[in-house]
Amino acid sequence: MDTSTPDTPPGAAAIGQREFREIADFAPVMIWRSGLDSLCDWFNKPWLEFTGRTLEQELGLGWAEGVHPDDHDRCVDLYSRAFEAREPFSMEYRLRRFDGEYRWLLDNGSPFQRDGEFAGFFGSCVDISFHHDAERRQQLLIDELNHRVRNTLAIVQGIARQTFDGVGGEAPGLFSDRIQALARAHALLTDAHWQPVDLREMVALITAPWGDASRLLHEGPAVMLPSTTAVLLALALQELCTNSVRFGALSVPDGQVRLTWRCDGGRFELRWSEAGAPPAPATGHRGFGTRLLERAVPAELRGEARLAFTQTGLEWHLLAPLPRVRG
Amino acid sequence: MGLALGGQRVLVVEDEAVLGMLIEDVLELAGATVVGPATRLPQALAMASNEPLDLAVLDVNLHGEMVFPVARALRERNVRFIFATGYSDALGHPEFNGVPVLVKPYTGSALVEALAVLLLADPAIDS
């Protein structure tokens, strides 16, 4: 069998070496290599041009001197662990540029083999400061927006207080309580970065002002709710709480409320059940709360709900598919 | 003078349930019959295609989906509509350049007025 390599013309080895040298030094990416002892033994030209240091200065652990003090330990630690496990890694850290400015780098490292044996690591880095700054600016904007939403709700409450000044009846208090419930739901969602929130947390937050566990018991498994559903359910529960405090089980010393829910084979079932409530006031008025509980919440959850006055007090029963959480 | 929207069937598409309730109240007070409120795109599309309708109010962003397919279905049937949106700038959608846009928060009377104006404009389109 012919073992020569007819595809490779004479002198190819020398050309190949030169071309590899060119790739290493002119590709717009910073490259490093470490040996079996995990110490770096080579850096390409773009790396050295970036740091403005000599190869000798960077060798061994010299490169780590340029890593930002806040990132240094994490960076060295992650590298050591990946090296020991001989597993690829990807990390971000700040490295000092020749002009003294720290730039964010994305460093991808990977083990390499020589003659079939593990021989060390190669790594390549790119400057991702631009993306990092954009992300930071975005986070600042989101924080600012959340702050403004809270502020705006507080302002709405202030305006309402001024507007209702001298107006008797329950309306001013009810309005204020509703805005409060909305603000609390928003705060919970803000903390969760508008990702789905746990129903247990939301219930605890909304019911807290209206009674402790001896009066207002709530119990159920974790159920993740998308943000829109969570806000709506918070408003609906708020209506149940205030109604109970005004007319229902929580308006008398011995009354009790049980708020329970369960998930069963893709179904979600929630029940608000009052005991020991005084007889329901005769009212044909279908107010905000009734509409939320009978129509808006079941429509949002694509389920059904029933609101009924029993001998012991108000009952609200919600049956729906388990809320779907995107992504 | 009769009610501004007396006898009109108005499709309401709005993903915030509380706002949907508010719009419903306002329109009913103005004499309209409300179809919906639809809170999701498929539901809104079904109503826009199948229900007898005279007018529509469309929230632009429905749980992250744009309402434009609903707008196209309405246009197909010559049902006039307005957009309601929380975004402060224009829709940026050349296809719907001439459609009136109400920017949230808007008042009930602004909503009724915007719909009433549609009724006055070019009645020939219905024939």
GROMACS .gro file of C-alpha atoms in nm:
model
  454
    1MET     CA    1   0.000   0.000   0.000
    2ASP     CA    2   0.121   0.344  -0.088
    3THR     CA    3   0.185   0.536   0.229
    4SER     CA    4   0.296   0.860   0.067
    5THR     CA    5   0.053   1.149   0.079
    6PRO     CA    6  -0.007   1.248  -0.284
    7ASP     CA    7  -0.240   1.534  -0.184
    8THR     CA    8   0.036   1.711   0.000
    9PRO     CA    9   0.300   1.870  -0.223
   10PRO     CA   10   0.664   1.883  -0.114
   11GLY     CA   11   0.742   2.155   0.139
   12ALA     CA   12   0.383   2.151   0.267
   13ALA     CA   13   0.494   2.098   0.625
   14ALA     CA   14   0.684   2.425   0.621
   15ILE     CA   15   0.396   2.613   0.455
   16GLY     CA   16   0.147   2.455   0.699
   17GLN     CA   17   0.354   2.572   0.992
   18ARG     CA   18   0.372   2.923   0.854
   19GLU     CA   19  -0.003   2.931   0.790
   20PHE     CA   20  -0.080   2.809   1.137
   21ARG     CA   21   0.146   3.078   1.274
   22GLU     CA   22  -0.051   3.333   1.071
   23ILE     CA   23  -0.383   3.200   1.196
   24ALA     CA   24  -0.263   3.213   1.553
   25ASP     CA   25  -0.129   3.566   1.527
   26PHE     CA   26  -0.375   3.734   1.294
   27ALA     CA   27  -0.712   3.577   1.369
   28PRO     CA   28  -0.906   3.842   1.562
   29VAL     CA   29  -0.928   3.637   1.876
   30MET     CA   30  -0.706   3.607   2.183
   31ILE     CA   31  -0.568   3.258   2.231
   32TRP     CA   32  -0.382   3.095   2.519
   33ARG     CA   33  -0.250   2.746   2.584
   34SER     CA   34  -0.166   2.565   2.904
   35GLY     CA   35   0.036   2.248   2.957
   36LEU     CA   36  -0.008   1.942   3.172
   37ASP     CA   37   0.078   2.142   3.485
   38SER     CA   38  -0.218   2.376   3.412
   39LEU     CA   39   0.024   2.669   3.376
   40CYS     CA   40   0.002   2.879   3.063
   41ASP     CA   41   0.292   2.826   2.824
   42TRP     CA   42   0.182   3.023   2.520
   43PHE     CA   43  -0.024   3.331   2.421
   44ASN     CA   44  -0.089   3.454   2.070
   45LYS     CA   45  -0.011   3.800   1.941
   46PRO     CA   46  -0.363   3.946   1.987
   47TRP     CA   47  -0.352   3.848   2.356
   48LEU     CA   48  -0.016   4.014   2.409
   49GLU     CA   49  -0.124   4.321   2.214
   50PHE     CA   50  -0.440   4.343   2.426
   51THR     CA   51  -0.260   4.325   2.761
   52GLY     CA   52   0.044   4.516   2.639
   53ARG     CA   53   0.268   4.269   2.821
   54THR     CA   54   0.543   4.035   2.706
   55LEU     CA   55   0.501   3.661   2.666
   56GLU     CA   56   0.741   3.613   2.960
   57GLN     CA   57   0.521   3.827   3.185
   58GLU     CA   58   0.209   3.632   3.096
   59LEU     CA   59   0.352   3.282   3.127
   60GLY     CA   60   0.260   3.054   3.415
   61LEU     CA   61   0.010   3.243   3.628
   62GLY     CA   62   0.133   3.582   3.515
   63TRP     CA   63  -0.179   3.640   3.304
   64ALA     CA   64  -0.395   3.625   3.619
   65GLU     CA   65  -0.229   3.946   3.745
   66GLY     CA   66  -0.431   4.132   3.481
   67VAL     CA   67  -0.765   3.987   3.591
   68HIS     CA   68  -0.985   4.232   3.782
   69PRO     CA   69  -0.944   4.181   4.160
   70ASP     CA   70  -1.320   4.121   4.195
   71ASP     CA   71  -1.310   3.846   3.933
   72HIS     CA   72  -0.969   3.697   4.013
   73ASP     CA   73  -1.059   3.424   4.264
   74ARG     CA   74  -1.371   3.310   4.079
   75CYS     CA   75  -1.179   3.303   3.753
   76VAL     CA   76  -0.877   3.108   3.881
   77ASP     CA   77  -1.104   2.873   4.076
   78LEU     CA   78  -1.324   2.793   3.778
   79TYR     CA   79  -1.020   2.737   3.557
   80SER     CA   80  -0.856   2.503   3.812
   81ARG     CA   81  -1.170   2.296   3.855
   82ALA     CA   82  -1.231   2.267   3.481
   83PHE     CA   83  -0.867   2.174   3.429
   84GLU     CA   84  -0.881   1.901   3.690
   85ALA     CA   85  -1.202   1.761   3.545
   86ARG     CA   86  -1.058   1.805   3.192
   87GLU     CA   87  -1.387   1.958   3.089
   88PRO     CA   88  -1.454   2.253   2.860
   89PHE     CA   89  -1.550   2.576   3.034
   90SER     CA   90  -1.689   2.914   2.945
   91MET     CA   91  -1.650   3.213   3.170
   92GLU     CA   92  -1.665   3.589   3.173
   93TYR     CA   93  -1.419   3.810   3.355
   94ARG     CA   94  -1.257   4.149   3.331
   95LEU     CA   95  -0.900   4.171   3.205
   96ARG     CA   96  -0.682   4.481   3.211
   97ARG     CA   97  -0.608   4.617   2.869
   98PHE     CA   98  -0.276   4.783   2.776
   99ASP     CA   99  -0.430   5.125   2.846
  100GLY     CA  100  -0.534   5.026   3.199
  101GLU     CA  101  -0.903   4.984   3.121
  102TYR     CA  102  -1.069   4.663   3.233
  103ARG     CA  103  -1.262   4.493   2.954
  104TRP     CA  104  -1.510   4.206   2.985
  105LEU     CA  105  -1.388   3.893   2.809
  106LEU     CA  106  -1.569   3.574   2.721
  107ASP     CA  107  -1.312   3.298   2.765
  108ASN     CA  108  -1.389   2.955   2.621
  109GLY     CA  109  -1.143   2.686   2.726
  110SER     CA  110  -1.121   2.328   2.613
  111PRO     CA  111  -0.881   2.035   2.672
  112PHE     CA  112  -0.667   1.923   2.380
  113GLN     CA  113  -0.489   1.600   2.305
  114ARG     CA  114  -0.147   1.522   2.162
  115ASP     CA  115  -0.078   1.169   2.035
  116GLY     CA  116  -0.406   1.062   2.190
  117GLU     CA  117  -0.313   1.185   2.536
  118PHE     CA  118  -0.446   1.481   2.728
  119ALA     CA  119  -0.188   1.754   2.684
  120GLY     CA  120  -0.340   2.068   2.833
  121PHE     CA  121  -0.596   2.336   2.748
  122PHE     CA  122  -0.653   2.580   2.467
  123GLY     CA  123  -0.862   2.887   2.524
  124SER     CA  124  -0.995   3.169   2.312
  125CYS     CA  125  -1.124   3.503   2.433
  126VAL     CA  126  -1.330   3.780   2.279
  127ASP     CA  127  -1.408   4.125   2.414
  128ILE     CA  128  -1.777   4.132   2.511
  129SER     CA  129  -1.775   4.464   2.697
  130PHE     CA  130  -2.022   4.609   2.452
  131HIS     CA  131  -2.280   4.339   2.525
  132HIS     CA  132  -2.209   4.361   2.893
  133ASP     CA  133  -2.272   4.735   2.895
  134ALA     CA  134  -2.594   4.689   2.697
  135GLU     CA  135  -2.716   4.429   2.945
  136ARG     CA  136  -2.633   4.655   3.236
  137ARG     CA  137  -2.811   4.948   3.077
  138GLN     CA  138  -3.114   4.727   3.018
  139GLN     CA  139  -3.117   4.617   3.382
  140LEU     CA  140  -3.093   4.980   3.491
  141LEU     CA  141  -3.391   5.066   3.272
  142ILE     CA  142  -3.595   4.777   3.409
  143ASP     CA  143  -3.512   4.878   3.766
  144GLU     CA  144  -3.610   5.235   3.687
  145LEU     CA  145  -3.935   5.121   3.527
  146ASN     CA  146  -4.027   4.904   3.825
  147HIS     CA  147  -3.951   5.192   4.055
  148ARG     CA  148  -4.173   5.421   3.850
  149VAL     CA  149  -4.462   5.175   3.846
  150ARG     CA  150  -4.451   5.161   4.226
  151ASN     CA  151  -4.427   5.536   4.247
  152THR     CA  152  -4.713   5.584   4.005
  153LEU     CA  153  -4.936   5.355   4.210
  154ALA     CA  154  -4.847   5.554   4.520
  155ILE     CA  155  -4.931   5.876   4.335
  156VAL     CA  156  -5.265   5.731   4.221
  157GLN     CA  157  -5.338   5.657   4.583
  158GLY     CA  158  -5.245   6.009   4.686
  159ILE     CA  159  -5.461   6.165   4.416
  160ALA     CA  160  -5.752   5.942   4.519
  161ARG     CA  161  -5.716   6.051   4.883
  162GLN     CA  162  -5.728   6.416   4.777
  163THR     CA  163  -6.016   6.356   4.537
  164PHE     CA  164  -6.221   6.160   4.788
  165ASP     CA  165  -6.149   6.414   5.061
  166GLY     CA  166  -6.477   6.475   5.241
  167VAL     CA  167  -6.655   6.201   5.048
  168GLY     CA  168  -6.821   5.969   5.295
  169GLY     CA  169  -6.900   5.600   5.266
  170GLU     CA  170  -6.680   5.307   5.190
  171ALA     CA  171  -6.562   5.396   4.842
  172PRO     CA  172  -6.241   5.578   4.939
  173GLY     CA  173  -6.124   5.294   5.164
  174LEU     CA  174  -6.216   5.024   4.913
  175PHE     CA  175  -6.035   5.204   4.638
  176SER     CA  176  -5.726   5.245   4.850
  177ASP     CA  177  -5.730   4.876   4.949
  178ARG     CA  178  -5.759   4.770   4.585
  179ILE     CA  179  -5.466   4.985   4.481
  180GLN     CA  180  -5.269   4.842   4.774
  181ALA     CA  181  -5.343   4.487   4.659
  182LEU     CA  182  -5.237   4.578   4.306
  183ALA     CA  183  -4.916   4.736   4.436
  184ARG     CA  184  -4.838   4.427   4.646
  185ALA     CA  185  -4.894   4.195   4.350
  186HIS     CA  186  -4.668   4.418   4.140
  187ALA     CA  187  -4.396   4.416   4.403
  188LEU     CA  188  -4.401   4.037   4.413
  189LEU     CA  189  -4.379   4.020   4.034
  190THR     CA  190  -4.105   4.279   4.021
  191ASP     CA  191  -3.897   4.076   4.265
  192ALA     CA  192  -3.956   3.773   4.043
  193HIS     CA  193  -3.847   3.978   3.737
  194TRP     CA  194  -4.195   3.924   3.589
  195GLN     CA  195  -4.133   3.553   3.570
  196PRO     CA  196  -4.408   3.321   3.699
  197VAL     CA  197  -4.467   3.345   4.073
  198ASP     CA  198  -4.578   3.086   4.326
  199LEU     CA  199  -4.946   3.104   4.421
  200ARG     CA  200  -4.850   3.031   4.785
  201GLU     CA  201  -4.642   3.348   4.802
  202MET     CA  202  -4.910   3.555   4.636
  203VAL     CA  203  -5.183   3.427   4.869
  204ALA     CA  204  -4.967   3.490   5.177
  205LEU     CA  205  -4.900   3.846   5.063
  206ILE     CA  206  -5.263   3.934   4.985
  207THR     CA  207  -5.424   3.769   5.289
  208ALA     CA  208  -5.169   3.883   5.547
  209PRO     CA  209  -5.340   4.214   5.636
  210TRP     CA  210  -5.678   4.046   5.687
  211GLY     CA  211  -5.620   3.773   5.943
  212ASP     CA  212  -5.375   3.516   6.075
  213ALA     CA  213  -5.392   3.140   6.017
  214SER     CA  214  -5.642   3.092   6.301
  215ARG     CA  215  -5.895   3.305   6.112
  216LEU     CA  216  -5.784   3.284   5.755
  217LEU     CA  217  -5.622   2.953   5.677
  218HIS     CA  218  -5.456   2.902   5.341
  219GLU     CA  219  -5.314   2.577   5.224
  220GLY     CA  220  -5.208   2.425   4.894
  221PRO     CA  221  -4.915   2.309   4.683
  222ALA     CA  222  -4.681   2.528   4.484
  223VAL     CA  223  -4.851   2.647   4.163
  224MET     CA  224  -4.663   2.875   3.926
  225LEU     CA  225  -4.875   3.155   3.783
  226PRO     CA  226  -4.792   3.373   3.480
  227SER     CA  227  -4.777   3.741   3.573
  228THR     CA  228  -5.113   3.850   3.428
  229THR     CA  229  -5.294   3.564   3.601
  230ALA     CA  230  -5.118   3.639   3.928
  231VAL     CA  231  -5.223   4.005   3.928
  232LEU     CA  232  -5.584   3.920   3.848
  233LEU     CA  233  -5.604   3.648   4.111
  234ALA     CA  234  -5.449   3.884   4.365
  235LEU     CA  235  -5.722   4.141   4.295
  236ALA     CA  236  -5.992   3.873   4.317
  237LEU     CA  237  -5.863   3.740   4.650
  238GLN     CA  238  -5.843   4.095   4.777
  239GLU     CA  239  -6.217   4.132   4.700
  240LEU     CA  240  -6.293   3.812   4.891
  241CYS     CA  241  -6.089   3.931   5.189
  242THR     CA  242  -6.242   4.277   5.212
  243ASN     CA  243  -6.591   4.141   5.156
  244SER     CA  244  -6.539   3.891   5.436
  245VAL     CA  245  -6.409   4.158   5.672
  246ARG     CA  246  -6.708   4.379   5.597
  247PHE     CA  247  -6.993   4.128   5.576
  248GLY     CA  248  -6.864   3.773   5.602
  249ALA     CA  249  -6.688   3.534   5.834
  250LEU     CA  250  -6.410   3.778   5.919
  251SER     CA  251  -6.665   4.038   6.035
  252VAL     CA  252  -6.754   3.832   6.344
  253PRO     CA  253  -6.521   3.704   6.620
  254ASP     CA  254  -6.581   3.332   6.562
  255GLY     CA  255  -6.591   3.327   6.184
  256GLN     CA  256  -6.329   3.145   5.982
  257VAL     CA  257  -6.210   3.129   5.623
  258ARG     CA  258  -6.038   2.839   5.454
  259LEU     CA  259  -5.859   2.904   5.127
  260THR     CA  260  -5.740   2.576   4.981
  261TRP     CA  261  -5.623   2.459   4.644
  262ARG     CA  262  -5.490   2.148   4.478
  263CYS     CA  263  -5.360   2.022   4.147
  264ASP     CA  264  -5.487   1.697   4.016
  265GLY     CA  265  -5.398   1.551   3.677
  266GLY     CA  266  -5.353   1.884   3.502
  267ARG     CA  267  -5.654   2.036   3.678
  268PHE     CA  268  -5.631   2.323   3.920
  269GLU     CA  269  -5.898   2.364   4.184
  270LEU     CA  270  -5.924   2.648   4.432
  271ARG     CA  271  -6.184   2.698   4.700
  272TRP     CA  272  -6.262   2.991   4.928
  273SER     CA  273  -6.493   2.873   5.200
  274GLU     CA  274  -6.634   3.075   5.490
  275ALA     CA  275  -6.772   2.939   5.816
  276GLY     CA  276  -6.966   3.117   6.088
  277ALA     CA  277  -7.054   3.419   5.877
  278PRO     CA  278  -7.365   3.624   5.955
  279PRO     CA  279  -7.655   3.588   5.707
  280ALA     CA  280  -7.563   3.741   5.373
  281PRO     CA  281  -7.702   4.087   5.311
  282ALA     CA  282  -7.967   4.083   5.043
  283THR     CA  283  -7.805   4.250   4.748
  284GLY     CA  284  -7.862   4.214   4.380
  285HIS     CA  285  -7.568   4.439   4.306
  286ARG     CA  286  -7.304   4.277   4.091
  287GLY     CA  287  -7.001   4.482   4.170
  288PHE     CA  288  -6.634   4.478   4.080
  289GLY     CA  289  -6.558   4.182   4.305
  290THR     CA  290  -6.842   3.968   4.176
  291ARG     CA  291  -6.744   4.027   3.817
  292LEU     CA  292  -6.381   3.947   3.886
  293LEU     CA  293  -6.471   3.625   4.065
  294GLU     CA  294  -6.745   3.504   3.832
  295ARG     CA  295  -6.615   3.614   3.495
  296ALA     CA  296  -6.271   3.771   3.469
  297VAL     CA  297  -6.073   3.513   3.667
  298PRO     CA  298  -6.230   3.204   3.506
  299ALA     CA  299  -6.192   3.365   3.162
  300GLU     CA  300  -5.823   3.436   3.228
  301LEU     CA  301  -5.765   3.080   3.349
  302ARG     CA  302  -5.990   2.925   3.082
  303GLY     CA  303  -6.190   2.752   3.350
  304GLU     CA  304  -6.512   2.801   3.538
  305ALA     CA  305  -6.604   2.953   3.871
  306ARG     CA  306  -6.904   2.956   4.098
  307LEU     CA  307  -6.982   3.211   4.364
  308ALA     CA  308  -7.249   3.115   4.615
  309PHE     CA  309  -7.386   3.223   4.950
  310THR     CA  310  -7.430   2.918   5.169
  311GLN     CA  311  -7.571   2.903   5.523
  312THR     CA  312  -7.222   2.936   5.668
  313GLY     CA  313  -7.102   3.215   5.438
  314LEU     CA  314  -6.954   3.285   5.100
  315GLU     CA  315  -6.815   3.007   4.882
  316TRP     CA  316  -6.604   3.057   4.575
  317HIS     CA  317  -6.504   2.757   4.372
  318LEU     CA  318  -6.264   2.781   4.081
  319LEU     CA  319  -6.188   2.493   3.848
  320ALA     CA  320  -5.944   2.536   3.562
  321PRO     CA  321  -5.663   2.368   3.370
  322LEU     CA  322  -5.333   2.402   3.552
  323PRO     CA  323  -5.200   2.745   3.452
  324ARG     CA  324  -4.957   2.716   3.165
  325VAL     CA  325  -4.624   2.878   3.218
  326ARG     CA  326  -4.440   2.978   2.907
  327GLY     CA  327  -4.073   2.904   2.851
  328MET     CA  328  -8.022   6.285   2.119
  329GLY     CA  329  -7.999   5.905   2.136
  330LEU     CA  330  -7.712   5.710   2.284
  331ALA     CA  331  -7.387   5.757   2.098
  332LEU     CA  332  -7.344   5.387   2.023
  333GLY     CA  333  -7.708   5.279   2.047
  334GLY     CA  334  -7.770   4.940   1.888
  335GLN     CA  335  -7.408   4.886   1.785
  336ARG     CA  336  -7.238   4.552   1.839
  337VAL     CA  337  -6.881   4.622   1.949
  338LEU     CA  338  -6.606   4.363   1.973
  339VAL     CA  339  -6.374   4.429   2.268
  340VAL     CA  340  -6.028   4.274   2.263
  341GLU     CA  341  -5.829   4.347   2.578
  342ASP     CA  342  -5.593   4.118   2.769
  343GLU     CA  343  -5.613   4.300   3.102
  344ALA     CA  344  -5.937   4.170   3.250
  345VAL     CA  345  -5.994   4.475   3.469
  346LEU     CA  346  -5.961   4.709   3.171
  347GLY     CA  347  -6.192   4.483   2.972
  348MET     CA  348  -6.456   4.523   3.242
  349LEU     CA  349  -6.416   4.899   3.237
  350ILE     CA  350  -6.449   4.918   2.858
  351GLU     CA  351  -6.756   4.695   2.876
  352ASP     CA  352  -6.922   4.930   3.126
  353VAL     CA  353  -6.844   5.239   2.923
  354LEU     CA  354  -6.971   5.092   2.597
  355GLU     CA  355  -7.288   4.952   2.751
  356LEU     CA  356  -7.363   5.289   2.906
  357ALA     CA  357  -7.331   5.438   2.557
  358GLY     CA  358  -7.593   5.193   2.431
  359ALA     CA  359  -7.367   4.934   2.269
  360THR     CA  360  -7.384   4.556   2.296
  361VAL     CA  361  -7.040   4.422   2.383
  362VAL     CA  362  -6.901   4.112   2.215
  363GLY     CA  363  -6.624   3.972   2.436
  364PRO     CA  364  -6.411   4.094   2.594
  365ALA     CA  365  -6.169   3.855   2.426
  366THR     CA  366  -5.842   3.826   2.615
  367ARG     CA  367  -5.644   3.603   2.379
  368LEU     CA  368  -5.563   3.607   2.010
  369PRO     CA  369  -5.738   3.282   1.899
  370GLN     CA  370  -6.056   3.376   2.084
  371ALA     CA  371  -6.045   3.729   1.942
  372LEU     CA  372  -5.987   3.596   1.592
  373ALA     CA  373  -6.284   3.358   1.618
  374MET     CA  374  -6.511   3.641   1.734
  375ALA     CA  375  -6.382   3.879   1.467
  376SER     CA  376  -6.452   3.620   1.197
  377ASN     CA  377  -6.786   3.480   1.313
  378GLU     CA  378  -6.982   3.723   1.531
  379PRO     CA  379  -7.214   3.986   1.384
  380LEU     CA  380  -7.022   4.310   1.447
  381ASP     CA  381  -7.044   4.681   1.376
  382LEU     CA  382  -6.730   4.811   1.549
  383ALA     CA  383  -6.427   4.693   1.745
  384VAL     CA  384  -6.174   4.813   2.002
  385LEU     CA  385  -5.844   4.626   1.975
  386ASP     CA  386  -5.573   4.620   2.239
  387VAL     CA  387  -5.256   4.597   2.032
  388ASN     CA  388  -5.047   4.363   2.247
  389LEU     CA  389  -5.223   4.048   2.374
  390HIS     CA  390  -5.000   3.858   2.613
  391GLY     CA  391  -4.707   3.936   2.385
  392GLU     CA  392  -4.889   3.865   2.058
  393MET     CA  393  -4.982   4.140   1.815
  394VAL     CA  394  -5.352   4.183   1.742
  395PHE     CA  395  -5.300   4.250   1.369
  396PRO     CA  396  -5.451   3.921   1.241
  397VAL     CA  397  -5.774   4.023   1.415
  398ALA     CA  398  -5.756   4.364   1.249
  399ARG     CA  399  -5.716   4.198   0.909
  400ALA     CA  400  -6.014   3.970   0.971
  401LEU     CA  401  -6.225   4.273   1.060
  402ARG     CA  402  -6.108   4.467   0.758
  403GLU     CA  403  -6.203   4.170   0.541
  404ARG     CA  404  -6.558   4.205   0.670
  405ASN     CA  405  -6.561   4.585   0.649
  406VAL     CA  406  -6.594   4.617   1.027
  407ARG     CA  407  -6.436   4.942   1.142
  408PHE     CA  408  -6.211   4.942   1.445
  409ILE     CA  409  -5.974   5.144   1.662
  410PHE     CA  410  -5.654   5.039   1.834
  411ALA     CA  411  -5.589   5.092   2.204
  412THR     CA  412  -5.232   5.068   2.322
  413GLY     CA  413  -5.005   5.128   2.617
  414TYR     CA  414  -4.718   5.218   2.386
  415SER     CA  415  -4.670   5.588   2.362
  416ASP     CA  416  -4.550   5.604   2.002
  417ALA     CA  417  -4.730   5.513   1.682
  418LEU     CA  418  -4.794   5.152   1.589
  419GLY     CA  419  -4.521   5.155   1.330
  420HIS     CA  420  -4.734   4.932   1.111
  421PRO     CA  421  -4.789   5.084   0.764
  422GLU     CA  422  -5.076   4.845   0.692
  423PHE     CA  423  -5.291   5.020   0.952
  424ASN     CA  424  -5.178   5.378   0.903
  425GLY     CA  425  -5.526   5.530   0.891
  426VAL     CA  426  -5.666   5.348   1.193
  427PRO     CA  427  -5.732   5.569   1.497
  428VAL     CA  428  -5.518   5.490   1.801
  429LEU     CA  429  -5.619   5.552   2.161
  430VAL     CA  430  -5.320   5.569   2.394
  431LYS     CA  431  -5.373   5.424   2.743
  432PRO     CA  432  -5.481   5.547   2.983
  433TYR     CA  433  -5.774   5.699   2.796
  434THR     CA  434  -6.108   5.816   2.933
  435GLY     CA  435  -6.441   5.647   2.872
  436SER     CA  436  -6.569   5.946   2.678
  437ALA     CA  437  -6.262   5.945   2.451
  438LEU     CA  438  -6.334   5.581   2.369
  439VAL     CA  439  -6.703   5.641   2.293
  440GLU     CA  440  -6.618   5.945   2.087
  441ALA     CA  441  -6.356   5.763   1.881
  442LEU     CA  442  -6.606   5.487   1.801
  443ALA     CA  443  -6.887   5.734   1.728
  444VAL     CA  444  -6.661   5.912   1.479
  445LEU     CA  445  -6.611   5.582   1.296
  446LEU     CA  446  -6.989   5.549   1.265
  447LEU     CA  447  -7.014   5.889   1.100
  448ALA     CA  448  -6.727   5.833   0.862
  449ASP     CA  449  -6.803   5.688   0.524
  450PRO     CA  450  -7.118   5.488   0.581
  451ALA     CA  451  -7.087   5.355   0.225
  452ILE     CA  452  -6.827   5.106   0.344
  453ASP     CA  453  -7.099   4.900   0.509
  454SER     CA  454  -7.303   4.848   0.195
   0.00000   0.00000   0.00000
